[in-house]
PDB file of C-alpha atoms in Angstrom:
ATOM      1  CA  MET A 190      11.199 -26.975 -29.531  1.00 87.00           C
ATOM      2  CA  GLU A 191      13.412 -27.970 -26.604  1.00 95.00           C
ATOM      3  CA  LYS A 192      11.780 -28.889 -23.310  1.00 98.00           C
ATOM      4  CA  ILE A 193      12.907 -27.217 -20.086  1.00 98.00           C
ATOM      5  CA  LEU A 194      12.079 -28.363 -16.564  1.00 98.00           C
ATOM      6  CA  ILE A 195      12.495 -25.707 -13.864  1.00 98.00           C
ATOM      7  CA  LEU A 196      12.889 -27.170 -10.393  1.00 98.00           C
ATOM      8  CA  GLY A 197      11.584 -24.550  -7.965  1.00 96.00           C
ATOM      9  CA  GLY A 198       9.425 -22.661 -10.421  1.00 96.00           C
ATOM     10  CA  SER A 199       7.337 -20.825  -7.834  1.00 94.00           C
ATOM     11  CA  GLY A 200      10.247 -18.982  -6.202  1.00 95.00           C
ATOM     12  CA  LEU A 201      11.545 -15.525  -7.120  1.00 96.00           C
ATOM     13  CA  VAL A 202      14.087 -16.809  -9.654  1.00 96.00           C
ATOM     14  CA  GLY A 203      11.826 -19.583 -10.922  1.00 97.00           C
ATOM     15  CA  ARG A 204       9.016 -17.142 -11.725  1.00 96.00           C
ATOM     16  CA  ALA A 205      11.400 -14.869 -13.642  1.00 97.00           C
ATOM     17  CA  LEU A 206      12.758 -17.852 -15.591  1.00 97.00           C
ATOM     18  CA  ILE A 207       9.277 -19.037 -16.549  1.00 97.00           C
ATOM     19  CA  ASN A 208       8.369 -15.561 -17.863  1.00 96.00           C
ATOM     20  CA  GLU A 209      11.562 -15.365 -19.915  1.00 96.00           C
ATOM     21  CA  LEU A 210      11.480 -18.920 -21.289  1.00 96.00           C
ATOM     22  CA  LYS A 211       7.817 -19.789 -21.852  1.00 93.00           C
ATOM     23  CA  ASP A 212       7.553 -18.233 -25.327  1.00 93.00           C
ATOM     24  CA  LYS A 213      10.781 -19.827 -26.596  1.00 93.00           C
ATOM     25  CA  TYR A 214      10.670 -23.323 -25.082  1.00 97.00           C
ATOM     26  CA  GLU A 215       8.226 -25.940 -23.894  1.00 97.00           C
ATOM     27  CA  VAL A 216       8.472 -25.173 -20.184  1.00 98.00           C
ATOM     28  CA  TYR A 217       7.542 -27.366 -17.229  1.00 98.00           C
ATOM     29  CA  ALA A 218       8.073 -26.521 -13.573  1.00 98.00           C
ATOM     30  CA  THR A 219       7.786 -27.888 -10.075  1.00 97.00           C
ATOM     31  CA  TYR A 220       6.423 -26.004  -7.085  1.00 96.00           C
ATOM     32  CA  TYR A 221       6.226 -26.600  -3.353  1.00 92.00           C
ATOM     33  CA  SER A 222       3.120 -24.726  -2.157  1.00 87.00           C
ATOM     34  CA  THR A 223       2.281 -21.926  -4.631  1.00 91.00           C
ATOM     35  CA  LEU A 224       1.229 -22.635  -8.201  1.00 93.00           C
ATOM     36  CA  THR A 225       3.272 -21.171 -11.038  1.00 94.00           C
ATOM     37  CA  SER A 226       1.877 -19.204 -13.998  1.00 93.00           C
ATOM     38  CA  LEU A 227       2.126 -22.254 -16.273  1.00 95.00           C
ATOM     39  CA  PRO A 228      -0.893 -24.331 -17.346  1.00 95.00           C
ATOM     40  CA  VAL A 229      -1.880 -26.912 -14.748  1.00 95.00           C
ATOM     41  CA  GLU A 230      -0.694 -29.825 -16.895  1.00 96.00           C
ATOM     42  CA  LYS A 231       2.802 -28.341 -17.086  1.00 97.00           C
ATOM     43  CA  GLN A 232       3.483 -27.976 -13.376  1.00 97.00           C
ATOM     44  CA  PHE A 233       4.001 -30.527 -10.622  1.00 97.00           C
ATOM     45  CA  LYS A 234       3.910 -30.277  -6.850  1.00 97.00           C
ATOM     46  CA  LEU A 235       7.211 -31.690  -5.616  1.00 96.00           C
ATOM     47  CA  GLU A 236       9.104 -31.797  -2.319  1.00 94.00           C
ATOM     48  CA  VAL A 237      12.838 -32.475  -2.124  1.00 94.00           C
ATOM     49  CA  ASN A 238      12.313 -35.775  -0.309  1.00 94.00           C
ATOM     50  CA  GLN A 239      10.049 -37.157  -3.070  1.00 96.00           C
ATOM     51  CA  LEU A 240      12.710 -38.889  -5.134  1.00 97.00           C
ATOM     52  CA  ASP A 241      10.312 -41.354  -6.752  1.00 97.00           C
ATOM     53  CA  LYS A 242       8.102 -38.483  -7.868  1.00 97.00           C
ATOM     54  CA  LEU A 243      11.148 -36.688  -9.289  1.00 98.00           C
ATOM     55  CA  LYS A 244      11.843 -39.777 -11.392  1.00 97.00           C
ATOM     56  CA  GLU A 245       8.200 -39.851 -12.583  1.00 98.00           C
ATOM     57  CA  ILE A 246       8.373 -36.179 -13.611  1.00 98.00           C
ATOM     58  CA  LEU A 247      11.622 -36.702 -15.505  1.00 98.00           C
ATOM     59  CA  ASN A 248      10.193 -39.739 -17.288  1.00 97.00           C
ATOM     60  CA  SER A 249       6.989 -37.962 -18.266  1.00 97.00           C
ATOM     61  CA  THR A 250       8.546 -34.680 -19.413  1.00 97.00           C
ATOM     62  CA  GLN A 251      11.879 -35.985 -20.761  1.00 97.00           C
ATOM     63  CA  PRO A 252      13.473 -32.529 -20.556  1.00 98.00           C
ATOM     64  CA  ASP A 253      16.374 -31.456 -22.725  1.00 98.00           C
ATOM     65  CA  ILE A 254      17.334 -28.937 -20.036  1.00 98.00           C
ATOM     66  CA  VAL A 255      16.854 -28.925 -16.263  1.00 98.00           C
ATOM     67  CA  ILE A 256      17.297 -25.702 -14.293  1.00 98.00           C
ATOM     68  CA  SER A 257      17.537 -26.126 -10.538  1.00 98.00           C
ATOM     69  CA  CYS A 258      16.718 -23.184  -8.285  1.00 95.00           C
ATOM     70  CA  LEU A 259      15.384 -25.240  -5.389  1.00 93.00           C
ATOM     71  CA  ARG A 260      15.445 -24.324  -1.732  1.00 87.00           C
ATOM     72  CA  GLY A 261      15.078 -26.520   1.338  1.00 86.00           C
ATOM     73  CA  ASP A 262      16.897 -28.816   3.736  1.00 89.00           C
ATOM     74  CA  PHE A 263      20.547 -29.104   2.672  1.00 92.00           C
ATOM     75  CA  GLU A 264      20.965 -32.849   3.208  1.00 93.00           C
ATOM     76  CA  ARG A 265      17.738 -33.659   1.380  1.00 94.00           C
ATOM     77  CA  GLN A 266      18.654 -31.331  -1.467  1.00 95.00           C
ATOM     78  CA  LEU A 267      22.025 -33.039  -1.855  1.00 96.00           C
ATOM     79  CA  LYS A 268      20.318 -36.449  -2.152  1.00 97.00           C
ATOM     80  CA  PHE A 269      17.774 -34.923  -4.512  1.00 97.00           C
ATOM     81  CA  HIS A 270      20.404 -33.538  -6.884  1.00 97.00           C
ATOM     82  CA  LYS A 271      22.375 -36.779  -6.843  1.00 98.00           C
ATOM     83  CA  GLU A 272      19.194 -38.645  -7.793  1.00 97.00           C
ATOM     84  CA  LEU A 273      18.506 -36.053 -10.482  1.00 98.00           C
ATOM     85  CA  ALA A 274      21.952 -36.568 -12.015  1.00 98.00           C
ATOM     86  CA  LEU A 275      21.723 -40.367 -11.869  1.00 98.00           C
ATOM     87  CA  ASN A 276      18.371 -40.257 -13.671  1.00 97.00           C
ATOM     88  CA  LEU A 277      19.831 -38.054 -16.399  1.00 98.00           C
ATOM     89  CA  VAL A 278      23.147 -39.847 -16.879  1.00 97.00           C
ATOM     90  CA  GLN A 279      21.863 -41.987 -19.771  1.00 95.00           C
ATOM     91  CA  THR A 280      20.216 -39.015 -21.477  1.00 97.00           C
ATOM     92  CA  ARG A 281      21.594 -35.969 -23.283  1.00 97.00           C
ATOM     93  CA  SER A 282      19.958 -33.546 -20.851  1.00 98.00           C
ATOM     94  CA  ARG A 283      21.888 -30.542 -19.577  1.00 98.00           C
ATOM     95  CA  VAL A 284      21.635 -29.214 -16.025  1.00 98.00           C
ATOM     96  CA  TYR A 285      21.954 -25.565 -15.031  1.00 98.00           C
ATOM     97  CA  TYR A 286      22.486 -25.434 -11.293  1.00 98.00           C
ATOM     98  CA  LEU A 287      22.015 -22.136  -9.450  1.00 98.00           C
ATOM     99  CA  SER A 288      24.723 -21.820  -6.829  1.00 98.00           C
ATOM    100  CA  THR A 289      25.835 -18.890  -4.699  1.00 98.00           C
ATOM    101  CA  THR A 290      28.534 -16.479  -3.547  1.00 98.00           C
ATOM    102  CA  ASN A 291      28.475 -18.487  -0.306  1.00 98.00           C
ATOM    103  CA  VAL A 292      30.757 -21.126  -1.823  1.00 98.00           C
ATOM    104  CA  PHE A 293      33.483 -18.541  -1.073  1.00 98.00           C
ATOM    105  CA  ASP A 294      32.363 -17.518   2.433  1.00 98.00           C
ATOM    106  CA  GLY A 295      35.549 -19.005   3.876  1.00 98.00           C
ATOM    107  CA  ASP A 296      37.585 -16.228   2.251  1.00 98.00           C
ATOM    108  CA  PHE A 297      36.411 -12.606   2.381  1.00 97.00           C
ATOM    109  CA  SER A 298      39.780 -11.185   1.345  1.00 97.00           C
ATOM    110  CA  LYS A 299      38.803 -10.527  -2.293  1.00 98.00           C
ATOM    111  CA  PRO A 300      36.071 -10.920  -4.909  1.00 98.00           C
ATOM    112  CA  HIS A 301      36.210 -14.376  -6.472  1.00 98.00           C
ATOM    113  CA  LEU A 302      36.547 -15.532 -10.068  1.00 98.00           C
ATOM    114  CA  GLU A 303      35.198 -18.697 -11.690  1.00 98.00           C
ATOM    115  CA  THR A 304      38.712 -20.162 -11.602  1.00 98.00           C
ATOM    116  CA  ASP A 305      39.101 -19.708  -7.830  1.00 98.00           C
ATOM    117  CA  PRO A 306      38.665 -22.940  -5.829  1.00 98.00           C
ATOM    118  CA  PRO A 307      35.571 -22.682  -3.608  1.00 98.00           C
ATOM    119  CA  ILE A 308      36.171 -22.451   0.137  1.00 98.00           C
ATOM    120  CA  ALA A 309      33.223 -22.236   2.505  1.00 98.00           C
ATOM    121  CA  GLU A 310      32.720 -21.958   6.268  1.00 98.00           C
ATOM    122  CA  SER A 311      28.926 -21.869   6.403  1.00 97.00           C
ATOM    123  CA  ASP A 312      26.794 -25.002   6.174  1.00 96.00           C
ATOM    124  CA  TYR A 313      24.993 -23.402   3.226  1.00 96.00           C
ATOM    125  CA  GLY A 314      28.225 -22.748   1.347  1.00 97.00           C
ATOM    126  CA  LYS A 315      29.547 -26.246   2.037  1.00 97.00           C
ATOM    127  CA  TYR A 316      26.292 -27.813   0.850  1.00 96.00           C
ATOM    128  CA  LYS A 317      26.370 -25.801  -2.384  1.00 97.00           C
ATOM    129  CA  ILE A 318      29.954 -26.916  -3.068  1.00 98.00           C
ATOM    130  CA  GLU A 319      28.982 -30.551  -2.491  1.00 98.00           C
ATOM    131  CA  CYS A 320      26.016 -30.178  -4.819  1.00 97.00           C
ATOM    132  CA  GLU A 321      28.142 -28.576  -7.535  1.00 98.00           C
ATOM    133  CA  ASN A 322      30.655 -31.424  -7.258  1.00 98.00           C
ATOM    134  CA  VAL A 323      28.071 -34.227  -7.279  1.00 98.00           C
ATOM    135  CA  LEU A 324      26.450 -32.902 -10.444  1.00 98.00           C
ATOM    136  CA  LYS A 325      29.791 -32.400 -12.208  1.00 98.00           C
ATOM    137  CA  GLU A 326      31.093 -35.824 -11.178  1.00 98.00           C
ATOM    138  CA  ILE A 327      28.038 -37.616 -12.590  1.00 98.00           C
ATOM    139  CA  LEU A 328      27.149 -35.463 -15.606  1.00 98.00           C
ATOM    140  CA  GLY A 329      30.504 -33.899 -16.428  1.00 98.00           C
ATOM    141  CA  LYS A 330      30.366 -31.057 -18.945  1.00 97.00           C
ATOM    142  CA  ARG A 331      26.582 -31.337 -19.143  1.00 98.00           C
ATOM    143  CA  THR A 332      26.488 -29.494 -15.783  1.00 98.00           C
ATOM    144  CA  MET A 333      26.645 -25.705 -15.845  1.00 98.00           C
ATOM    145  CA  ILE A 334      27.214 -23.944 -12.519  1.00 98.00           C
ATOM    146  CA  ILE A 335      25.549 -20.529 -12.227  1.00 98.00           C
ATOM    147  CA  ARG A 336      26.811 -18.690  -9.136  1.00 98.00           C
ATOM    148  CA  ILE A 337      24.795 -15.647  -8.133  1.00 98.00           C
ATOM    149  CA  PRO A 338      24.896 -12.920  -5.447  1.00 98.00           C
ATOM    150  CA  ALA A 339      21.897 -11.418  -3.619  1.00 97.00           C
ATOM    151  CA  ILE A 340      18.912 -11.450  -5.992  1.00 98.00           C
ATOM    152  CA  TRP A 341      16.497  -8.518  -5.965  1.00 98.00           C
ATOM    153  CA  GLY A 342      13.101  -8.149  -7.578  1.00 97.00           C
ATOM    154  CA  LYS A 343       9.989  -6.041  -7.171  1.00 94.00           C
ATOM    155  CA  ASN A 344       8.360  -8.952  -5.339  1.00 90.00           C
ATOM    156  CA  SER A 345      11.467 -10.140  -3.498  1.00 95.00           C
ATOM    157  CA  GLN A 346      11.612 -10.524   0.271  1.00 94.00           C
ATOM    158  CA  ARG A 347      14.599  -8.145   0.376  1.00 94.00           C
ATOM    159  CA  TRP A 348      12.682  -5.376  -1.358  1.00 95.00           C
ATOM    160  CA  ASN A 349       9.507  -5.962   0.658  1.00 94.00           C
ATOM    161  CA  MET A 350      11.585  -5.808   3.854  1.00 92.00           C
ATOM    162  CA  ILE A 351      12.849  -2.336   2.951  1.00 91.00           C
ATOM    163  CA  ILE A 352       9.372  -1.026   2.116  1.00 89.00           C
ATOM    164  CA  GLU A 353       7.917  -2.520   5.305  1.00 90.00           C
ATOM    165  CA  SER A 354      10.763  -1.183   7.459  1.00 89.00           C
ATOM    166  CA  ILE A 355      10.238   2.352   6.155  1.00 85.00           C
ATOM    167  CA  LYS A 356       6.487   2.105   6.628  1.00 85.00           C
ATOM    168  CA  GLU A 357       6.842   0.915  10.216  1.00 87.00           C
ATOM    169  CA  GLN A 358       9.955   3.051  10.916  1.00 85.00           C
ATOM    170  CA  LYS A 359      11.998  -0.021  11.811  1.00 89.00           C
ATOM    171  CA  MET A 360      15.762  -0.022  12.061  1.00 92.00           C
ATOM    172  CA  ILE A 361      17.541  -1.641   9.097  1.00 93.00           C
ATOM    173  CA  GLU A 362      20.810  -3.392   9.967  1.00 94.00           C
ATOM    174  CA  VAL A 363      23.620  -3.041   7.393  1.00 95.00           C
ATOM    175  CA  TYR A 364      27.305  -3.841   7.170  1.00 96.00           C
ATOM    176  CA  SER A 365      29.493  -0.819   6.570  1.00 95.00           C
ATOM    177  CA  ASN A 366      32.590  -2.707   5.419  1.00 97.00           C
ATOM    178  CA  LEU A 367      31.218  -5.654   3.403  1.00 97.00           C
ATOM    179  CA  VAL A 368      31.602  -5.092  -0.349  1.00 98.00           C
ATOM    180  CA  CYS A 369      28.992  -6.928  -2.441  1.00 98.00           C
ATOM    181  CA  ASN A 370      27.438  -7.114  -5.860  1.00 97.00           C
ATOM    182  CA  ASN A 371      23.766  -7.731  -6.584  1.00 98.00           C
ATOM    183  CA  LEU A 372      21.503  -8.909  -9.395  1.00 98.00           C
ATOM    184  CA  LEU A 373      17.877  -8.615 -10.519  1.00 98.00           C
ATOM    185  CA  ASP A 374      15.681 -11.672 -10.973  1.00 98.00           C
ATOM    186  CA  ILE A 375      14.741 -10.586 -14.504  1.00 98.00           C
ATOM    187  CA  GLN A 376      18.373  -9.913 -15.458  1.00 98.00           C
ATOM    188  CA  LEU A 377      19.481 -13.326 -14.214  1.00 98.00           C
ATOM    189  CA  ALA A 378      16.746 -14.894 -16.351  1.00 98.00           C
ATOM    190  CA  ARG A 379      17.915 -12.990 -19.449  1.00 98.00           C
ATOM    191  CA  GLN A 380      21.537 -13.944 -18.853  1.00 98.00           C
ATOM    192  CA  LEU A 381      20.661 -17.598 -18.357  1.00 98.00           C
ATOM    193  CA  VAL A 382      18.615 -17.655 -21.565  1.00 97.00           C
ATOM    194  CA  PHE A 383      21.648 -16.295 -23.439  1.00 98.00           C
ATOM    195  CA  ILE A 384      23.875 -18.974 -21.858  1.00 98.00           C
ATOM    196  CA  ILE A 385      21.412 -21.704 -22.876  1.00 98.00           C
ATOM    197  CA  GLU A 386      20.780 -20.443 -26.399  1.00 97.00           C
ATOM    198  CA  ASN A 387      24.489 -20.096 -27.141  1.00 97.00           C
ATOM    199  CA  GLY A 388      25.497 -23.435 -25.635  1.00 97.00           C
ATOM    200  CA  LEU A 389      27.960 -21.855 -23.209  1.00 98.00           C
ATOM    201  CA  LYS A 390      29.537 -24.289 -20.770  1.00 98.00           C
ATOM    202  CA  GLY A 391      31.302 -24.337 -17.425  1.00 98.00           C
ATOM    203  CA  VAL A 392      31.034 -22.094 -14.388  1.00 98.00           C
ATOM    204  CA  PHE A 393      29.486 -18.623 -14.535  1.00 98.00           C
ATOM    205  CA  HIS A 394      29.678 -15.756 -12.050  1.00 98.00           C
ATOM    206  CA  LEU A 395      26.711 -13.458 -12.641  1.00 98.00           C
ATOM    207  CA  GLY A 396      26.174 -10.186 -10.821  1.00 97.00           C
ATOM    208  CA  SER A 397      26.383  -6.428 -11.126  1.00 98.00           C
ATOM    209  CA  VAL A 398      29.604  -5.336 -12.806  1.00 97.00           C
ATOM    210  CA  ASP A 399      30.308  -2.845 -10.016  1.00 98.00           C
ATOM    211  CA  MET A 400      30.416  -3.331  -6.261  1.00 98.00           C
ATOM    212  CA  LEU A 401      29.208  -1.347  -3.259  1.00 98.00           C
ATOM    213  CA  THR A 402      29.332  -1.923   0.451  1.00 97.00           C
ATOM    214  CA  GLN A 403      26.022  -3.233   1.728  1.00 97.00           C
ATOM    215  CA  SER A 404      25.463   0.088   3.525  1.00 95.00           C
ATOM    216  CA  GLN A 405      26.104   2.125   0.346  1.00 96.00           C
ATOM    217  CA  PHE A 406      23.594   0.047  -1.600  1.00 96.00           C
ATOM    218  CA  PHE A 407      20.903   0.597   1.039  1.00 94.00           C
ATOM    219  CA  GLU A 408      21.765   4.285   1.377  1.00 93.00           C
ATOM    220  CA  GLN A 409      21.228   4.831  -2.344  1.00 93.00           C
ATOM    221  CA  ILE A 410      17.887   3.036  -2.276  1.00 92.00           C
ATOM    222  CA  LEU A 411      16.627   4.844   0.795  1.00 89.00           C
ATOM    223  CA  SER A 412      17.789   8.299  -0.279  1.00 87.00           C
ATOM    224  CA  LYS A 413      15.843   7.919  -3.542  1.00 87.00           C
ATOM    225  CA  LEU A 414      12.767   6.589  -1.779  1.00 84.00           C
ATOM    226  CA  GLY A 415      12.693   9.664   0.419  1.00 77.00           C
ATOM    227  CA  GLY A 416      10.975   9.938   3.792  1.00 61.00           C
ATOM    228  CA  SER A 417      12.507   9.036   7.118  1.00 63.00           C
ATOM    229  CA  PHE A 418      14.505   5.875   7.608  1.00 69.00           C
ATOM    230  CA  ASN A 419      16.967   4.432  10.063  1.00 85.00           C
ATOM    231  CA  LEU A 420      20.101   2.485   9.251  1.00 92.00           C
ATOM    232  CA  ARG A 421      22.215   0.850  11.919  1.00 93.00           C
ATOM    233  CA  TYR A 422      25.791   0.432  10.723  1.00 94.00           C
ATOM    234  CA  ASN A 423      27.642  -2.659  11.885  1.00 94.00           C
ATOM    235  CA  PRO A 424      31.199  -3.747  11.103  1.00 94.00           C
ATOM    236  CA  PHE A 425      31.289  -7.157   9.437  1.00 94.00           C
ATOM    237  CA  GLN A 426      33.033  -9.706  11.690  1.00 88.00           C
ATOM    238  CA  ASP A 427      33.472  -6.880  14.239  1.00 78.00           C
ATOM    239  CA  HIS A 428      36.474  -5.455  12.397  1.00 81.00           C
ATOM    240  CA  GLY A 429      36.962  -2.211  10.512  1.00 81.00           C
ATOM    241  CA  GLN A 430      38.868  -3.655   7.566  1.00 94.00           C
ATOM    242  CA  THR A 431      37.220  -4.180   4.175  1.00 97.00           C
ATOM    243  CA  TYR A 432      35.704  -7.584   3.409  1.00 98.00           C
ATOM    244  CA  TYR A 433      34.429  -8.857   0.058  1.00 98.00           C
ATOM    245  CA  PHE A 434      31.373 -10.996  -0.516  1.00 98.00           C
ATOM    246  CA  ALA A 435      31.291 -10.606  -4.267  1.00 98.00           C
ATOM    247  CA  LEU A 436      31.679 -12.432  -7.558  1.00 98.00           C
ATOM    248  CA  GLU A 437      33.908 -11.378 -10.440  1.00 98.00           C
ATOM    249  CA  THR A 438      34.208 -13.006 -13.832  1.00 98.00           C
ATOM    250  CA  ASN A 439      37.090 -13.776 -16.133  1.00 96.00           C
ATOM    251  CA  ARG A 440      34.729 -14.861 -18.918  1.00 97.00           C
ATOM    252  CA  ASN A 441      34.108 -12.599 -21.903  1.00 96.00           C
ATOM    253  CA  ASP A 442      31.225 -14.476 -23.520  1.00 96.00           C
ATOM    254  CA  ILE A 443      28.367 -12.594 -21.822  1.00 96.00           C
ATOM    255  CA  PRO A 444      27.770  -9.489 -23.985  1.00 97.00           C
ATOM    256  CA  ASP A 445      27.745  -5.960 -22.587  1.00 96.00           C
ATOM    257  CA  PHE A 446      24.027  -5.473 -23.185  1.00 97.00           C
ATOM    258  CA  LEU A 447      23.371  -8.185 -20.578  1.00 98.00           C
ATOM    259  CA  HIS A 448      25.578  -6.527 -17.960  1.00 97.00           C
ATOM    260  CA  ILE A 449      23.989  -4.474 -15.186  1.00 98.00           C
ATOM    261  CA  THR A 450      25.151  -1.965 -12.568  1.00 98.00           C
ATOM    262  CA  ASN A 451      23.958  -1.430  -9.018  1.00 98.00           C
ATOM    263  CA  ASN A 452      22.499   1.926 -10.078  1.00 97.00           C
ATOM    264  CA  GLU A 453      20.447   0.211 -12.799  1.00 98.00           C
ATOM    265  CA  ILE A 454      19.234  -2.345 -10.262  1.00 98.00           C
ATOM    266  CA  ILE A 455      18.112   0.421  -7.905  1.00 97.00           C
ATOM    267  CA  SER A 456      16.455   2.396 -10.724  1.00 96.00           C
ATOM    268  CA  TYR A 457      14.485  -0.675 -11.762  1.00 97.00           C
ATOM    269  CA  LEU A 458      13.322  -1.388  -8.224  1.00 96.00           C
ATOM    270  CA  LEU A 459      12.174   2.207  -7.832  1.00 94.00           C
ATOM    271  CA  GLY A 460      10.594   2.401 -11.282  1.00 89.00           C
TER     272      GLY A 460
END
């Protein structure tokens, strides 16, 4: 049985990955403040500045696969991932690095494919590009880049914000001209398991197969929830033209049964 180490196992994505992987692999995870659902001996408290502890965890677990869904200070994370790669360079371990649509936030003119060169304006997007490059430079084809859009789940901050805003009759700010796709935490976990089990390599753009403006997505959620709610419509970048903050794929190796639509995402959240 292969061993998997999930870095950031107590976050939204990390929890979904643990649930999906724990019956198929020997799973270990790190956490920052909240324990994961794994047995105590299979989880480790770890902060991104604890590079020596990272090395200890890698030596003790000797993972075949490392999945990184960490959050935290960008500069520290960059050093952390470089140290991770250097510690794995003499092994056969594979790294699955969760990146983001933000690597393209320097160009909102279109949805972006895996073959498009990343271009970022935000510090977050620039950091993610650097991290992608560091891992690929050191580990080569043993690095898989998993770029994802906004992640939703029944316990996600995004979903809780909507419920709380309705309850307290707060205004919800949305962009009327920003086209996006979305993804569920559980669907991302299923897709990543398929990628791992089938030895797929390279860069992956995961997300709903259709796109909506941010305002349309919220409208559909709120109309189905019922009750009174308030949306404040804002133009993205103060212009009326259409902007895209979305991922498209030119890969055909993720099967249709693992694809998801925005309507299916909303139905799950409401179910």
